[in-house]
Coordinates of C-alpha atoms and ligand atoms in Angstrom, one line a residue:
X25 CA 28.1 14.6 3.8
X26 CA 26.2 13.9 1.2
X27 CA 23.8 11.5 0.9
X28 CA 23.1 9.3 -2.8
X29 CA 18.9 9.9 -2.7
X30 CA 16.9 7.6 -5.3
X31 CA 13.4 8.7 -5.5
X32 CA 10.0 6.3 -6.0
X33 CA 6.9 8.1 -7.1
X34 CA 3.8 6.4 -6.6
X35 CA 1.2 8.0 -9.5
X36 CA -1.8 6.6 -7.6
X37 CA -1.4 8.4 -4.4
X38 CA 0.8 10.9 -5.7
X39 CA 3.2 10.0 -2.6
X40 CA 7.3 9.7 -2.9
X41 CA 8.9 7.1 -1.3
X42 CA 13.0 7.6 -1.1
X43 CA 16.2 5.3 -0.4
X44 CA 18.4 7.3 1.0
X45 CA 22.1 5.8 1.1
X46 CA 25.4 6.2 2.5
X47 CA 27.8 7.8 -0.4
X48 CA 30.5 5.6 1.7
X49 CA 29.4 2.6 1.9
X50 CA 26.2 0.2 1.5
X51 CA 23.8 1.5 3.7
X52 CA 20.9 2.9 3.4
X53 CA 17.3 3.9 4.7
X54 CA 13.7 3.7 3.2
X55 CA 11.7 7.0 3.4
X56 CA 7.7 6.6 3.3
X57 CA 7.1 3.4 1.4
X58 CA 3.8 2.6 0.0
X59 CA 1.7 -0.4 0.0
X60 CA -0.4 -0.3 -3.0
X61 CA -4.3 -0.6 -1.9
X62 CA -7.4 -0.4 -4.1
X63 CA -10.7 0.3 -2.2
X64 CA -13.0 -0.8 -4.5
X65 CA -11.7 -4.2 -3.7
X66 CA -9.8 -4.1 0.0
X67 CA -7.1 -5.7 -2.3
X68 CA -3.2 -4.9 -1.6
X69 CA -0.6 -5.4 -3.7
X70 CA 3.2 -5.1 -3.7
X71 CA 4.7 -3.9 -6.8
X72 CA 5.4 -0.3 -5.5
X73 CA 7.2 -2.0 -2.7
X74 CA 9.2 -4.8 -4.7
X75 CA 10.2 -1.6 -7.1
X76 CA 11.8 -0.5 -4.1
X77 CA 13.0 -4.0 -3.2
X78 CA 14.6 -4.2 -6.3
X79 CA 16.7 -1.4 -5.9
X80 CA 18.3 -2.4 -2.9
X81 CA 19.2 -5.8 -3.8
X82 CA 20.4 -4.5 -7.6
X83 CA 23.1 -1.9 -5.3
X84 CA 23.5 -4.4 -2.9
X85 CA 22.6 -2.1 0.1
X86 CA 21.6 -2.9 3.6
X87 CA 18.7 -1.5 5.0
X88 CA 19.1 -0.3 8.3
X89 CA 16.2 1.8 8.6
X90 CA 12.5 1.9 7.3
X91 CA 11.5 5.7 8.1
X92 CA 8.0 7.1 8.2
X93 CA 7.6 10.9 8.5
X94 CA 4.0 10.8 10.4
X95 CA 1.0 8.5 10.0
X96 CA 0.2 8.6 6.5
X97 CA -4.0 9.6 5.8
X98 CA -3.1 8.9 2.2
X99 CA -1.3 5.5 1.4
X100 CA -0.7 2.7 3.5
X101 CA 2.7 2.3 4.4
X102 CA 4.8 -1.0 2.9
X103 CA 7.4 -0.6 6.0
X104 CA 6.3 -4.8 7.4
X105 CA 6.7 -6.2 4.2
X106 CA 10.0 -4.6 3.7
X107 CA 11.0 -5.1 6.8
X108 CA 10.3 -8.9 6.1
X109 CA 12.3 -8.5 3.1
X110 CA 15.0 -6.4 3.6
X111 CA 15.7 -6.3 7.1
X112 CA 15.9 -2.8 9.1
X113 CA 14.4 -0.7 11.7
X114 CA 11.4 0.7 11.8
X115 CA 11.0 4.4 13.1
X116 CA 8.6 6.8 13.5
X117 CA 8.1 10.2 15.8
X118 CA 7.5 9.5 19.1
X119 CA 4.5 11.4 19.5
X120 CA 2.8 8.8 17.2
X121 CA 1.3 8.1 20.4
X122 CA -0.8 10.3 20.6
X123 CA -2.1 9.4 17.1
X124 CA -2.9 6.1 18.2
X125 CA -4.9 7.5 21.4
X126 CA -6.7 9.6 19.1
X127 CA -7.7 6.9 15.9
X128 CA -7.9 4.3 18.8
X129 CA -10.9 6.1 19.6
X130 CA -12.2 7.4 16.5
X131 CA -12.0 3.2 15.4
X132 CA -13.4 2.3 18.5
X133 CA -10.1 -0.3 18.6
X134 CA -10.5 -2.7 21.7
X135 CA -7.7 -3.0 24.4
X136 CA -5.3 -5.2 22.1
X137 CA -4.5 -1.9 20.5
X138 CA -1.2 -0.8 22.0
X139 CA -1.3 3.2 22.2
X140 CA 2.6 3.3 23.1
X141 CA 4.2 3.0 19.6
X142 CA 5.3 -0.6 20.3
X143 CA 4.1 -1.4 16.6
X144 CA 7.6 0.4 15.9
X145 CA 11.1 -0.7 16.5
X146 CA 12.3 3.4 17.7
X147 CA 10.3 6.6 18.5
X148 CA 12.4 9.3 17.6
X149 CA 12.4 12.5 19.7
X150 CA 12.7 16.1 18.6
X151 CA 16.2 16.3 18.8
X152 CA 17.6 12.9 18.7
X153 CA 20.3 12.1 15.9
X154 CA 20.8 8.3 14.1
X155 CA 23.3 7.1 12.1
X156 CA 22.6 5.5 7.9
X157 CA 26.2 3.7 7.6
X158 CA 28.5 7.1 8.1
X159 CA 26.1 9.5 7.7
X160 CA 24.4 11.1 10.1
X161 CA 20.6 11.7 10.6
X162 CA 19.0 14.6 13.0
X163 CA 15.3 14.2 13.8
X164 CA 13.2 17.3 13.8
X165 CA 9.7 17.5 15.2
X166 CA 7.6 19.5 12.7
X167 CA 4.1 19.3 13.8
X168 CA 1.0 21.0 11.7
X169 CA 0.0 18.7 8.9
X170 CA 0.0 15.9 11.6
X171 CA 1.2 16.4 15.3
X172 CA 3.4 13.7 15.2
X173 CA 5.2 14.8 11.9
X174 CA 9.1 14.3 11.8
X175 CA 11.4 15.6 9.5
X176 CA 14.6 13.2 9.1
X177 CA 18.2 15.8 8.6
X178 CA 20.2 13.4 6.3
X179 CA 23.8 14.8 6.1
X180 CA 22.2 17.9 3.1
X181 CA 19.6 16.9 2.0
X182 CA 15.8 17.1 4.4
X183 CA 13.0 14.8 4.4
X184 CA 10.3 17.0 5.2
X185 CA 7.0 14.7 4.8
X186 CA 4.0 16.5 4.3
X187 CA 5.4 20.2 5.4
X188 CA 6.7 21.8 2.5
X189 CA 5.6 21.1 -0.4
X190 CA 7.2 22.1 -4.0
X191 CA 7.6 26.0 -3.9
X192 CA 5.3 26.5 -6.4
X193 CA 2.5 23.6 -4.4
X194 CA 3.0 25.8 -1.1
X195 CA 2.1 23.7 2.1
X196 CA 0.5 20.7 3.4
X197 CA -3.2 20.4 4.7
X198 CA -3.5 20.9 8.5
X199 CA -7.3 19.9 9.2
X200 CA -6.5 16.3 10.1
X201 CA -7.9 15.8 13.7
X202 CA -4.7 17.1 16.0
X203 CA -3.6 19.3 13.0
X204 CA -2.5 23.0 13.3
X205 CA -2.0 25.9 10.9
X206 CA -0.2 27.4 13.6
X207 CA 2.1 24.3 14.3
X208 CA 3.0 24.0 10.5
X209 CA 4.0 27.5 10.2
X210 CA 6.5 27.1 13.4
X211 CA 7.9 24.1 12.0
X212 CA 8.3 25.5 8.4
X213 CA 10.4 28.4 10.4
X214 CA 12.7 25.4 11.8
X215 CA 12.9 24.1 8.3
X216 CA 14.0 27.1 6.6
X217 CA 16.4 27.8 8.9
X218 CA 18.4 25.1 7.7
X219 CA 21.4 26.3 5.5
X220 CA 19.8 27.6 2.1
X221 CA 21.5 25.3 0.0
X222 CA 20.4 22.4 2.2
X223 CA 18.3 19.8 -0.4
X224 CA 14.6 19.3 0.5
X225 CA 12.7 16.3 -0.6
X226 CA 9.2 16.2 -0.1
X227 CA 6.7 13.6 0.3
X228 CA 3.8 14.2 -2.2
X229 CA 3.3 16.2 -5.3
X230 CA 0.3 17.1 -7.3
X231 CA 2.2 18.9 -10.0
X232 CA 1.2 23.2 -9.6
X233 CA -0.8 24.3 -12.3
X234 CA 1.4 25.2 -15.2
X235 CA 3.8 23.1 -14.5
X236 CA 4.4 19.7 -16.7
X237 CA 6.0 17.2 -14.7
X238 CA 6.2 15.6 -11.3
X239 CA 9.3 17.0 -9.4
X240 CA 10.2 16.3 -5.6
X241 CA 13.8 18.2 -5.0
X242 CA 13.8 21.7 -3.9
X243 CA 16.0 23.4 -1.9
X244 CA 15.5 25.0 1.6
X245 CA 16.6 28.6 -0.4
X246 CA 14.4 28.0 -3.0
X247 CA 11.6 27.7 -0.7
X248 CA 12.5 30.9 1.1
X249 CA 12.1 32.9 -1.8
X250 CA 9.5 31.7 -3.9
X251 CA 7.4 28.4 -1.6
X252 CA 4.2 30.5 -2.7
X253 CA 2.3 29.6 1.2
X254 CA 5.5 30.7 2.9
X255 CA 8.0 32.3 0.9
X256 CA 9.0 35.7 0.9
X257 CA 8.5 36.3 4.9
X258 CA 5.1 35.7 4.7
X259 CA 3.9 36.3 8.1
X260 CA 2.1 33.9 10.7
X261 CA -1.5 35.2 10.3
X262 CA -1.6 35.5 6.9
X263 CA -0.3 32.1 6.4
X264 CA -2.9 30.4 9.0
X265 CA -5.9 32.0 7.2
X266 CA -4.9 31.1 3.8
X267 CA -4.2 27.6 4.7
X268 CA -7.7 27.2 6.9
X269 CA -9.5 28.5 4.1
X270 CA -8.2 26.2 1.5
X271 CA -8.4 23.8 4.0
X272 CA -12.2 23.7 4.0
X273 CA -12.4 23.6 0.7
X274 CA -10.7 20.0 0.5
X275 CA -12.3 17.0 0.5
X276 CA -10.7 13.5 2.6
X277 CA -8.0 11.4 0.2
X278 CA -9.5 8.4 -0.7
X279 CA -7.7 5.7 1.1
X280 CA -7.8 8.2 4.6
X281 CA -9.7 5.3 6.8
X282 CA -8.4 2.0 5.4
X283 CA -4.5 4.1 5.6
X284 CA -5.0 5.2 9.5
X285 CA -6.1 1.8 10.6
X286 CA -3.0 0.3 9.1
X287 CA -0.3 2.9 9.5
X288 CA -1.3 3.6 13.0
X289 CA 0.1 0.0 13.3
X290 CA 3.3 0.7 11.9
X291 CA 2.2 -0.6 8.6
X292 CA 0.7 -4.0 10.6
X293 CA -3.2 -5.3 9.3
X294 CA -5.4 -5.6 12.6
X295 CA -5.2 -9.3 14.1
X296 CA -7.5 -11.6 11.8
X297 CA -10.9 -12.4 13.0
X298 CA -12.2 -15.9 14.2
X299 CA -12.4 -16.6 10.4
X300 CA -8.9 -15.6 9.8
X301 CA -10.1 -12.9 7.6
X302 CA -8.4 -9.2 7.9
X303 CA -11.1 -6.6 8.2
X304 CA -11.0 -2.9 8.1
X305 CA -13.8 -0.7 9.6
X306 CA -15.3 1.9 8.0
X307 CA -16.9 4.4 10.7
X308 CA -20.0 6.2 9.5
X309 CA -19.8 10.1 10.1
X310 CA -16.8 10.0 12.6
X311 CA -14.4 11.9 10.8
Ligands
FE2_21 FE1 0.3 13.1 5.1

């Protein structure tokens, strides 16, 4: 089957959020919302979100699912808010916990932190399969960028997070603390050995140099034969050398520590101090 796929492109982090829907029916899951942040100001704001919002209610569809690939370093993730509004589950690898045990510490979070992925309504397992209306959803675990990374197996079409990129982008970072060259490559191997004409839909793009406009549909053959980090049979060690050295030459996104705090909570602000006032730490030299 295959599913109707509406994509949301956020131009400030560059990030694409999807609603994925049943081609039978009304339902439908959210891929990778954003909630929009500014840093100069800590101020949020919704209208990426109620873009999204607006869609659903204008098709009428039910949300049964508010999906995140991995914990976002990029963009805080909208998934409460739309929760609030739309109703839905909200899911996430299971190994997110390990995230949490890892951020816990880096944000020196007290014992109120949960570590165990209760923020989220379902872990999903390598492996484990879900259900948008009709269609069926397999759950892939494709660490690298991120070890808890998932990629969601919608009837044709892939949600790959921050794997594959465009075939003419390549890859996605891997020097996040838990991160792995190696990892990504493994799980890029999984990817590709979906069925070539399987559609891919990935979660960021920068546009490649040359190239004029944003664009966030590939296809799993496509990337076989021309994903410039991986296409081609590009072997193992080649691929982990390229990606480590352009890895070092990156700088941190912009919104990394105020994004972790939040999406490490499912999307949830930490609890208000005595004030009532939501604050978010900025750790000096930790990452
Ligand atoms: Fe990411």
């Amino acid at each position: 089957m295959s599913p109707i796929v509406k994509a949301f492109f956020d131009t400030a982090t560059n990030t694409v959020s999807y609603v994925v829907r049943d081609p039978q029916g009304a339902s439908c899951a959210i891929v990778d919302s954003v909630l929009d942040f500014d840093h100069a100001s800590g101020r949020t704001d919704t209208a990426s979100a109620d873009a999204v919002i607006a869609h659903v209610q204008a098709e009428n569809l039910t949300v049964q699912w508010i999906l995140e690939t991995h914990v976002h370093a990029d963009h805080l993730s909208a998934a409460p808010y739309l929760q609030e509004k739309l109703g839905g589950q909200i899911g996430i690898g299971n190994q997110i916990t390990t995230v949490q045990d890892t951020f816990g510490k880096v944000f020196n979070e007290g014992t109120e932190f949960q570590r165990d992925g209760s923020q989220f309504d379902r872990l999903f397992g390598d492996g484990d399969s879900f259900h948008i209306g009709q269609l069926r959803a397999d759950v892939m675990h494709t660490p690298g960028h991120t070890p808890a990374c998932m990629t969601y197996v919608i009837g044709d079409a892939a949600f790959v997070g921050d794997t594959l990129f465009m075939p003419d982008f390549g890859t996605a970072r891997c020097d996040f603390p838990g991160g792995s060259a190696r990892d990504l490559f493994q799980s890029i191997q999984r990817i590709l050995s979906l069925p070539d004409d399987t559609r891919i839909f990935v979660g960021h793009d920068y546009k490649a140099p040359g190239r004029e406009e944003f664009a966030w549909e590939t296809t799993v053959g496509a990337q076989k034969a021309r994903n410039i980090h991986v296409g081609a049979d590009r072997d193992e060690s080649s691929f982990v050398e390229m990606r480590q050295a352009r890895d070092a030459t990156l700088g941190m996104p912009k919104l990394i520590l105020p994004s972790l705090q939040v999406n490490m909570r499912a999307g949830h602000m930490p609890e208000p101090d005595e004030q009532g006032d939501v604050m978010l730490k900025l750790p000096v030299n930790k990452i």
